[in-house]
Amino acid sequence: MALIIDGRKISAQIKEECKEQVAAYQARGIEICLAVVQVGSDPASSVYVNNKKKACAYVGIRSLSYELDETVTEEELLQLVDRLNNDPAVNGILVQLPLPAHIDENKIIRAISPMKDVDGFHPYNVGALSIGLKGFVSCTPAGVIQLLKRSGIEIAGKNCVVIGRSNIVGKPMSMLLLRENGTVTVTHSRTKDLQEITSKADILIAALGKPKFITKEYVKEGAVVIDVGIHRNAENKLCGDVDFEDVKEKVSAITPVPGGVGVMTIAMLMCNCVASVEINERA
Ligand code: GUN
């Protein structure tokens, strides 16, 4: 019987730990404040942003909300980021992505102070991760590491295969697994013989963005399978990149969708907000 890794339980534990740390800071007169910026009113982004603000309220972090019109100019958004960078009361800045096409996302990410970049998207933090320096780490891959560690799954020396090479998940995921002494292979849409590679993985991370793509033929007997994908099928039900029912009998541990990796992202954002207090001091 495979272990079904319970992301809801683990994320709740992490949020409780953050709540305690926030309370300890409050007792020392330190308030943590996250600025959340949303441009336009994309319904999916609104759901994410609201969930982030709710999590802040739960753990005791103050959130400042900036809801900008779809027509805001790049220059105006850069000015807001600059103001937040220079506001000592603001510890973290999060600009919800995607941004409208007339705004250069990379320019905005680079404008956020690396010391307030709680998403871990700034090139400084990406670089810091790759050379083992302290910094903010992208929330979703950081959440995967917590799922593995808190489920007692050893990473050191394991054959880890990551499917996907996005800047937000695949690349930082591979760096984090390497930092945990995994032997890491990164695969992507141009990889030849994907099945040949994935079927040798002790730990398989699926972040390729194709619903139920990973069937039992891709998976080694007894492997640990982590599903980063999230899709809505024709019946409006959520599913991941992994065909859970097909794979679950073959593996030793697996994350479900929903209730696996997805719920970890916001918990790790809360950890980054707590960490921001110390990281701000390096500015
Ligand atoms: N859009 C989808 N996921 C994310 C995220 O983790 N951070 C930001 N800023 N935007 C997103």
mmCIF file of C-alpha atoms and ligand atoms in Angstrom:
data_model
loop_
_atom_site.group_PDB
_atom_site.id
_atom_site.type_symbol
_atom_site.label_atom_id
_atom_site.label_comp_id
_atom_site.label_asym_id
_atom_site.label_seq_id
_atom_site.Cartn_x
_atom_site.Cartn_y
_atom_site.Cartn_z
ATOM 1 C CA MET A 1 0.000 0.000 0.000
ATOM 2 C CA ALA A 2 1.485 3.332 -1.037
ATOM 3 C CA LEU A 3 1.814 6.207 1.407
ATOM 4 C CA ILE A 4 -0.521 8.971 0.224
ATOM 5 C CA ILE A 5 1.431 12.088 1.182
ATOM 6 C CA ASP A 6 -1.003 14.423 2.927
ATOM 7 C CA GLY A 7 -0.174 17.955 1.748
ATOM 8 C CA ARG A 8 -3.092 19.430 3.674
ATOM 9 C CA LYS A 9 -1.805 18.062 6.977
ATOM 10 C CA ILE A 10 1.823 19.050 6.312
ATOM 11 C CA SER A 11 0.896 22.551 5.096
ATOM 12 C CA ALA A 12 -1.285 23.040 8.198
ATOM 13 C CA GLN A 13 1.683 22.047 10.413
ATOM 14 C CA ILE A 14 3.940 24.521 8.594
ATOM 15 C CA LYS A 15 1.389 27.332 8.942
ATOM 16 C CA GLU A 16 1.125 26.589 12.691
ATOM 17 C CA GLU A 17 4.933 26.829 12.980
ATOM 18 C CA CYS A 18 4.884 30.150 11.096
ATOM 19 C CA LYS A 19 2.103 31.396 13.380
ATOM 20 C CA GLU A 20 4.298 30.668 16.419
ATOM 21 C CA GLN A 21 7.302 32.422 14.852
ATOM 22 C CA VAL A 22 5.147 35.440 13.928
ATOM 23 C CA ALA A 23 3.860 35.600 17.516
ATOM 24 C CA ALA A 24 7.440 35.468 18.826
ATOM 25 C CA TYR A 25 8.372 38.404 16.561
ATOM 26 C CA GLN A 26 5.251 40.291 17.671
ATOM 27 C CA ALA A 27 6.285 39.792 21.297
ATOM 28 C CA ARG A 28 9.517 41.615 20.364
ATOM 29 C CA GLY A 29 7.523 44.422 18.734
ATOM 30 C CA ILE A 30 8.252 43.252 15.168
ATOM 31 C CA GLU A 31 5.333 43.121 12.752
ATOM 32 C CA ILE A 32 5.654 41.282 9.439
ATOM 33 C CA CYS A 33 4.010 42.871 6.417
ATOM 34 C CA LEU A 34 3.493 41.466 2.910
ATOM 35 C CA ALA A 35 2.490 43.725 0.004
ATOM 36 C CA VAL A 36 0.378 41.844 -2.541
ATOM 37 C CA VAL A 37 0.004 43.449 -5.971
ATOM 38 C CA GLN A 38 -2.544 42.283 -8.524
ATOM 39 C CA VAL A 39 -2.958 43.838 -11.957
ATOM 40 C CA GLY A 40 -6.373 43.325 -13.559
ATOM 41 C CA SER A 41 -9.004 40.899 -12.347
ATOM 42 C CA ASP A 42 -8.175 37.500 -13.824
ATOM 43 C CA PRO A 43 -10.458 35.172 -11.809
ATOM 44 C CA ALA A 44 -7.758 32.519 -11.172
ATOM 45 C CA SER A 45 -5.301 35.194 -9.976
ATOM 46 C CA SER A 46 -7.990 36.676 -7.716
ATOM 47 C CA VAL A 47 -8.508 33.255 -6.072
ATOM 48 C CA TYR A 48 -4.732 32.830 -5.504
ATOM 49 C CA VAL A 49 -4.330 36.369 -4.174
ATOM 50 C CA ASN A 50 -7.292 35.988 -1.797
ATOM 51 C CA ASN A 51 -5.929 32.679 -0.492
ATOM 52 C CA LYS A 52 -2.533 34.332 0.114
ATOM 53 C CA LYS A 53 -4.162 37.190 2.028
ATOM 54 C CA LYS A 54 -6.258 34.718 4.070
ATOM 55 C CA ALA A 55 -3.140 32.713 4.970
ATOM 56 C CA CYS A 56 -1.422 35.951 6.075
ATOM 57 C CA ALA A 57 -4.367 36.800 8.324
ATOM 58 C CA TYR A 58 -4.280 33.275 9.791
ATOM 59 C CA VAL A 59 -0.589 33.322 10.709
ATOM 60 C CA GLY A 60 -0.671 36.967 11.883
ATOM 61 C CA ILE A 61 1.119 38.634 8.952
ATOM 62 C CA ARG A 62 -0.275 41.999 7.869
ATOM 63 C CA SER A 63 -1.074 42.117 4.171
ATOM 64 C CA LEU A 64 -1.341 45.264 2.088
ATOM 65 C CA SER A 65 -3.433 44.886 -1.019
ATOM 66 C CA TYR A 66 -2.763 46.770 -4.255
ATOM 67 C CA GLU A 67 -5.406 46.090 -6.903
ATOM 68 C CA LEU A 68 -4.363 47.894 -10.054
ATOM 69 C CA ASP A 69 -6.382 48.386 -13.195
ATOM 70 C CA GLU A 70 -5.558 46.226 -16.231
ATOM 71 C CA THR A 71 -4.510 49.447 -18.018
ATOM 72 C CA VAL A 72 -1.807 50.437 -15.498
ATOM 73 C CA THR A 73 1.435 51.281 -17.300
ATOM 74 C CA GLU A 74 4.723 49.462 -16.755
ATOM 75 C CA GLU A 75 6.166 52.725 -15.471
ATOM 76 C CA GLU A 76 3.386 53.111 -12.872
ATOM 77 C CA LEU A 77 3.862 49.535 -11.682
ATOM 78 C CA LEU A 78 7.640 50.075 -11.456
ATOM 79 C CA GLN A 79 6.987 53.200 -9.383
ATOM 80 C CA LEU A 80 4.788 51.230 -6.967
ATOM 81 C CA VAL A 81 7.458 48.497 -6.653
ATOM 82 C CA ASP A 82 10.071 51.176 -5.978
ATOM 83 C CA ARG A 83 7.895 52.732 -3.275
ATOM 84 C CA LEU A 84 7.387 49.320 -1.608
ATOM 85 C CA ASN A 85 11.115 48.526 -1.887
ATOM 86 C CA ASN A 86 11.858 51.716 0.040
ATOM 87 C CA ASP A 87 9.122 51.318 2.652
ATOM 88 C CA PRO A 88 10.768 49.936 5.806
ATOM 89 C CA ALA A 89 7.364 48.719 7.068
ATOM 90 C CA VAL A 90 7.073 46.320 4.090
ATOM 91 C CA ASN A 91 9.016 43.048 4.482
ATOM 92 C CA GLY A 92 7.860 41.180 1.404
ATOM 93 C CA ILE A 93 6.561 42.104 -2.064
ATOM 94 C CA LEU A 94 4.540 39.779 -4.243
ATOM 95 C CA VAL A 95 3.392 40.785 -7.732
ATOM 96 C CA GLN A 96 0.904 38.176 -8.885
ATOM 97 C CA LEU A 97 1.699 36.704 -12.308
ATOM 98 C CA PRO A 98 0.781 36.626 -15.138
ATOM 99 C CA LEU A 99 0.852 40.338 -15.908
ATOM 100 C CA PRO A 100 -0.937 41.907 -18.922
ATOM 101 C CA ALA A 101 0.983 41.613 -22.209
ATOM 102 C CA HIS A 102 2.008 45.300 -22.279
ATOM 103 C CA ILE A 103 4.056 44.841 -19.083
ATOM 104 C CA ASP A 104 7.441 43.088 -19.188
ATOM 105 C CA GLU A 105 7.234 40.499 -16.394
ATOM 106 C CA ASN A 106 11.002 40.074 -16.192
ATOM 107 C CA LYS A 107 11.478 43.795 -15.772
ATOM 108 C CA ILE A 108 9.051 43.820 -12.834
ATOM 109 C CA ILE A 109 10.646 40.738 -11.216
ATOM 110 C CA ARG A 110 14.081 42.374 -11.501
ATOM 111 C CA ALA A 111 12.756 45.625 -10.015
ATOM 112 C CA ILE A 112 11.634 43.950 -6.759
ATOM 113 C CA SER A 113 14.357 44.184 -4.114
ATOM 114 C CA PRO A 114 15.947 40.696 -3.815
ATOM 115 C CA MET A 115 15.694 41.170 -0.038
ATOM 116 C CA LYS A 116 11.878 41.466 -0.283
ATOM 117 C CA ASP A 117 11.377 38.930 -3.097
ATOM 118 C CA VAL A 118 9.262 36.385 -1.166
ATOM 119 C CA ASP A 119 8.458 34.546 -4.436
ATOM 120 C CA GLY A 120 12.160 33.794 -4.948
ATOM 121 C CA PHE A 121 11.921 34.786 -8.614
ATOM 122 C CA HIS A 122 14.603 37.527 -8.720
ATOM 123 C CA PRO A 123 17.824 36.521 -10.560
ATOM 124 C CA TYR A 124 19.778 37.275 -7.346
ATOM 125 C CA ASN A 125 17.795 34.662 -5.391
ATOM 126 C CA VAL A 126 17.879 32.181 -8.278
ATOM 127 C CA GLY A 127 21.669 32.598 -8.384
ATOM 128 C CA ALA A 128 21.979 32.362 -4.588
ATOM 129 C CA LEU A 129 20.147 29.028 -4.648
ATOM 130 C CA SER A 130 22.428 27.682 -7.359
ATOM 131 C CA ILE A 131 25.604 28.438 -5.400
ATOM 132 C CA GLY A 132 24.272 27.514 -1.969
ATOM 133 C CA LEU A 133 23.872 31.015 -0.515
ATOM 134 C CA LYS A 134 20.966 31.998 1.727
ATOM 135 C CA GLY A 135 18.026 33.651 0.024
ATOM 136 C CA PHE A 136 14.374 33.274 -0.885
ATOM 137 C CA VAL A 137 13.485 29.998 -2.618
ATOM 138 C CA SER A 138 10.550 29.586 -5.017
ATOM 139 C CA CYS A 139 7.603 28.365 -2.925
ATOM 140 C CA THR A 140 6.344 25.345 -4.879
ATOM 141 C CA PRO A 141 9.675 23.462 -5.125
ATOM 142 C CA ALA A 142 10.463 24.402 -1.513
ATOM 143 C CA GLY A 143 7.099 22.830 -0.624
ATOM 144 C CA VAL A 144 8.037 19.607 -2.422
ATOM 145 C CA ILE A 145 11.202 19.323 -0.308
ATOM 146 C CA GLN A 146 9.117 19.757 2.857
ATOM 147 C CA LEU A 147 6.658 17.065 1.709
ATOM 148 C CA LEU A 148 9.558 14.636 1.213
ATOM 149 C CA LYS A 149 11.389 15.487 4.451
ATOM 150 C CA ARG A 150 8.311 15.487 6.636
ATOM 151 C CA SER A 151 7.239 12.134 5.182
ATOM 152 C CA GLY A 152 10.603 10.644 6.205
ATOM 153 C CA ILE A 153 11.765 10.212 2.598
ATOM 154 C CA GLU A 154 15.554 10.347 2.257
ATOM 155 C CA ILE A 155 16.809 12.388 -0.722
ATOM 156 C CA ALA A 156 20.611 11.992 -0.338
ATOM 157 C CA GLY A 157 22.048 9.557 -2.852
ATOM 158 C CA LYS A 158 18.678 8.963 -4.520
ATOM 159 C CA ASN A 159 18.110 9.031 -8.218
ATOM 160 C CA CYS A 160 15.865 12.089 -8.623
ATOM 161 C CA VAL A 161 14.234 12.832 -11.967
ATOM 162 C CA VAL A 162 12.487 16.166 -12.579
ATOM 163 C CA ILE A 163 10.169 16.425 -15.577
ATOM 164 C CA GLY A 164 9.936 20.088 -16.570
ATOM 165 C CA ARG A 165 12.443 22.958 -16.639
ATOM 166 C CA SER A 166 10.368 26.040 -15.828
ATOM 167 C CA ASN A 167 11.958 28.903 -13.925
ATOM 168 C CA ILE A 168 9.340 28.618 -11.165
ATOM 169 C CA VAL A 169 9.356 24.840 -10.631
ATOM 170 C CA GLY A 170 11.655 22.590 -12.683
ATOM 171 C CA LYS A 171 14.934 24.510 -12.420
ATOM 172 C CA PRO A 172 14.729 25.483 -8.709
ATOM 173 C CA MET A 173 13.428 21.968 -7.937
ATOM 174 C CA SER A 174 16.526 20.417 -9.461
ATOM 175 C CA MET A 175 18.770 22.826 -7.507
ATOM 176 C CA LEU A 176 17.021 22.009 -4.226
ATOM 177 C CA LEU A 177 17.278 18.254 -4.786
ATOM 178 C CA LEU A 178 20.964 18.706 -5.582
ATOM 179 C CA ARG A 179 21.397 20.731 -2.378
ATOM 180 C CA GLU A 180 19.889 17.742 -0.532
ATOM 181 C CA ASN A 181 22.541 15.514 -2.164
ATOM 182 C CA GLY A 182 20.205 13.836 -4.638
ATOM 183 C CA THR A 183 21.568 12.657 -8.000
ATOM 184 C CA VAL A 184 19.469 14.824 -10.275
ATOM 185 C CA THR A 185 18.347 14.461 -13.886
ATOM 186 C CA VAL A 186 16.249 17.206 -15.481
ATOM 187 C CA THR A 187 14.074 16.193 -18.404
ATOM 188 C CA HIS A 188 11.892 18.328 -20.667
ATOM 189 C CA SER A 189 9.831 18.409 -23.863
ATOM 190 C CA ARG A 190 12.888 17.691 -26.052
ATOM 191 C CA THR A 191 14.138 14.759 -23.955
ATOM 192 C CA LYS A 192 14.526 11.526 -25.897
ATOM 193 C CA ASP A 193 13.298 8.274 -24.305
ATOM 194 C CA LEU A 194 11.631 9.976 -21.359
ATOM 195 C CA GLN A 195 10.204 6.674 -20.112
ATOM 196 C CA GLU A 196 13.654 5.084 -20.079
ATOM 197 C CA ILE A 197 14.871 7.857 -17.737
ATOM 198 C CA THR A 198 11.816 8.220 -15.489
ATOM 199 C CA SER A 199 11.541 4.472 -14.933
ATOM 200 C CA LYS A 200 14.923 4.570 -13.160
ATOM 201 C CA ALA A 201 13.892 7.326 -10.737
ATOM 202 C CA ASP A 202 13.735 6.692 -6.991
ATOM 203 C CA ILE A 203 12.047 10.084 -6.686
ATOM 204 C CA LEU A 204 10.064 11.341 -9.674
ATOM 205 C CA ILE A 205 8.859 14.952 -9.772
ATOM 206 C CA ALA A 206 6.243 15.562 -12.467
ATOM 207 C CA ALA A 207 5.983 19.234 -13.479
ATOM 208 C CA LEU A 208 5.390 18.946 -17.211
ATOM 209 C CA GLY A 209 1.880 20.417 -17.400
ATOM 210 C CA LYS A 210 0.088 17.552 -19.183
ATOM 211 C CA PRO A 211 -2.952 16.006 -17.483
ATOM 212 C CA LYS A 212 -2.497 12.353 -16.366
ATOM 213 C CA PHE A 213 0.543 11.968 -18.646
ATOM 214 C CA ILE A 214 2.544 9.841 -16.200
ATOM 215 C CA THR A 215 1.189 6.294 -16.220
ATOM 216 C CA LYS A 216 2.691 3.211 -14.521
ATOM 217 C CA GLU A 217 5.008 2.558 -17.485
ATOM 218 C CA TYR A 218 6.936 5.727 -16.548
ATOM 219 C CA VAL A 219 7.412 4.728 -12.924
ATOM 220 C CA LYS A 220 9.788 2.340 -11.145
ATOM 221 C CA GLU A 221 8.348 -0.177 -8.676
ATOM 222 C CA GLY A 222 8.528 1.385 -5.189
ATOM 223 C CA ALA A 223 9.351 4.921 -6.412
ATOM 224 C CA VAL A 224 8.212 8.127 -4.722
ATOM 225 C CA VAL A 225 6.065 10.196 -7.097
ATOM 226 C CA ILE A 226 5.426 13.910 -6.550
ATOM 227 C CA ASP A 227 2.821 15.518 -8.785
ATOM 228 C CA VAL A 228 3.191 19.277 -9.290
ATOM 229 C CA GLY A 229 0.586 19.462 -12.079
ATOM 230 C CA ILE A 230 -2.892 20.865 -11.623
ATOM 231 C CA HIS A 231 -5.566 20.690 -14.311
ATOM 232 C CA ARG A 232 -9.336 20.782 -14.526
ATOM 233 C CA ASN A 233 -10.884 18.010 -16.622
ATOM 234 C CA ALA A 234 -14.080 18.096 -18.707
ATOM 235 C CA GLU A 235 -16.191 17.312 -15.586
ATOM 236 C CA ASN A 236 -14.551 20.253 -13.766
ATOM 237 C CA LYS A 237 -12.613 17.842 -11.517
ATOM 238 C CA LEU A 238 -8.999 18.534 -10.596
ATOM 239 C CA CYS A 239 -6.239 16.180 -11.723
ATOM 240 C CA GLY A 240 -2.450 16.289 -11.918
ATOM 241 C CA ASP A 241 0.286 15.354 -14.401
ATOM 242 C CA VAL A 242 0.206 11.835 -12.938
ATOM 243 C CA ASP A 243 -2.513 9.250 -13.562
ATOM 244 C CA PHE A 244 -2.940 8.657 -9.826
ATOM 245 C CA GLU A 245 -5.167 5.557 -10.052
ATOM 246 C CA ASP A 246 -2.886 3.880 -12.587
ATOM 247 C CA VAL A 247 0.325 4.588 -10.672
ATOM 248 C CA LYS A 248 -0.647 4.277 -6.997
ATOM 249 C CA GLU A 249 -0.336 0.481 -6.710
ATOM 250 C CA LYS A 250 3.209 0.520 -8.059
ATOM 251 C CA VAL A 251 4.771 3.255 -5.908
ATOM 252 C CA SER A 252 5.876 3.529 -2.264
ATOM 253 C CA ALA A 253 4.583 7.091 -1.846
ATOM 254 C CA ILE A 254 2.595 9.532 -3.955
ATOM 255 C CA THR A 255 1.005 12.989 -3.671
ATOM 256 C CA PRO A 256 -2.675 13.375 -4.569
ATOM 257 C CA VAL A 257 -4.204 16.244 -6.600
ATOM 258 C CA PRO A 258 -5.799 18.131 -4.950
ATOM 259 C CA GLY A 259 -4.328 17.954 -1.441
ATOM 260 C CA GLY A 260 -0.690 17.358 -2.354
ATOM 261 C CA VAL A 261 1.810 19.911 -3.657
ATOM 262 C CA GLY A 262 -0.729 22.676 -4.459
ATOM 263 C CA VAL A 263 -1.568 23.473 -0.843
ATOM 264 C CA MET A 264 2.124 23.686 0.062
ATOM 265 C CA THR A 265 2.844 26.771 -2.059
ATOM 266 C CA ILE A 266 1.044 29.228 0.215
ATOM 267 C CA ALA A 267 2.456 27.588 3.371
ATOM 268 C CA MET A 268 5.973 28.109 1.986
ATOM 269 C CA LEU A 269 5.098 31.706 1.087
ATOM 270 C CA MET A 270 4.280 32.207 4.766
ATOM 271 C CA CYS A 271 7.709 30.717 5.674
ATOM 272 C CA ASN A 272 9.367 33.139 3.234
ATOM 273 C CA CYS A 273 7.497 36.056 4.835
ATOM 274 C CA VAL A 274 8.775 34.973 8.277
ATOM 275 C CA ALA A 275 12.305 34.595 6.861
ATOM 276 C CA SER A 276 12.037 38.065 5.289
ATOM 277 C CA VAL A 277 12.600 39.728 8.669
ATOM 278 C CA GLU A 278 16.162 38.385 8.843
ATOM 279 C CA ILE A 279 16.805 38.615 5.111
ATOM 280 C CA ASN A 280 15.749 42.328 5.075
ATOM 281 C CA GLU A 281 18.592 43.023 7.495
ATOM 282 C CA ARG A 282 21.109 41.990 4.815
ATOM 283 C CA ALA A 283 19.964 44.801 2.523
HETATM 284 N N1 GUN B 1 1.113 33.036 -10.431
HETATM 285 C C1 GUN B 1 0.966 31.695 -10.291
HETATM 286 N N2 GUN B 1 1.732 31.238 -9.265
HETATM 287 C C2 GUN B 1 2.381 32.319 -8.757
HETATM 288 C C3 GUN B 1 3.300 32.497 -7.689
HETATM 289 O O1 GUN B 1 3.709 31.557 -6.993
HETATM 290 N N3 GUN B 1 3.716 33.786 -7.473
HETATM 291 C C4 GUN B 1 3.299 34.825 -8.227
HETATM 292 N N4 GUN B 1 3.781 36.030 -7.935
HETATM 293 N N5 GUN B 1 2.446 34.690 -9.235
HETATM 294 C C5 GUN B 1 1.980 33.443 -9.491
#
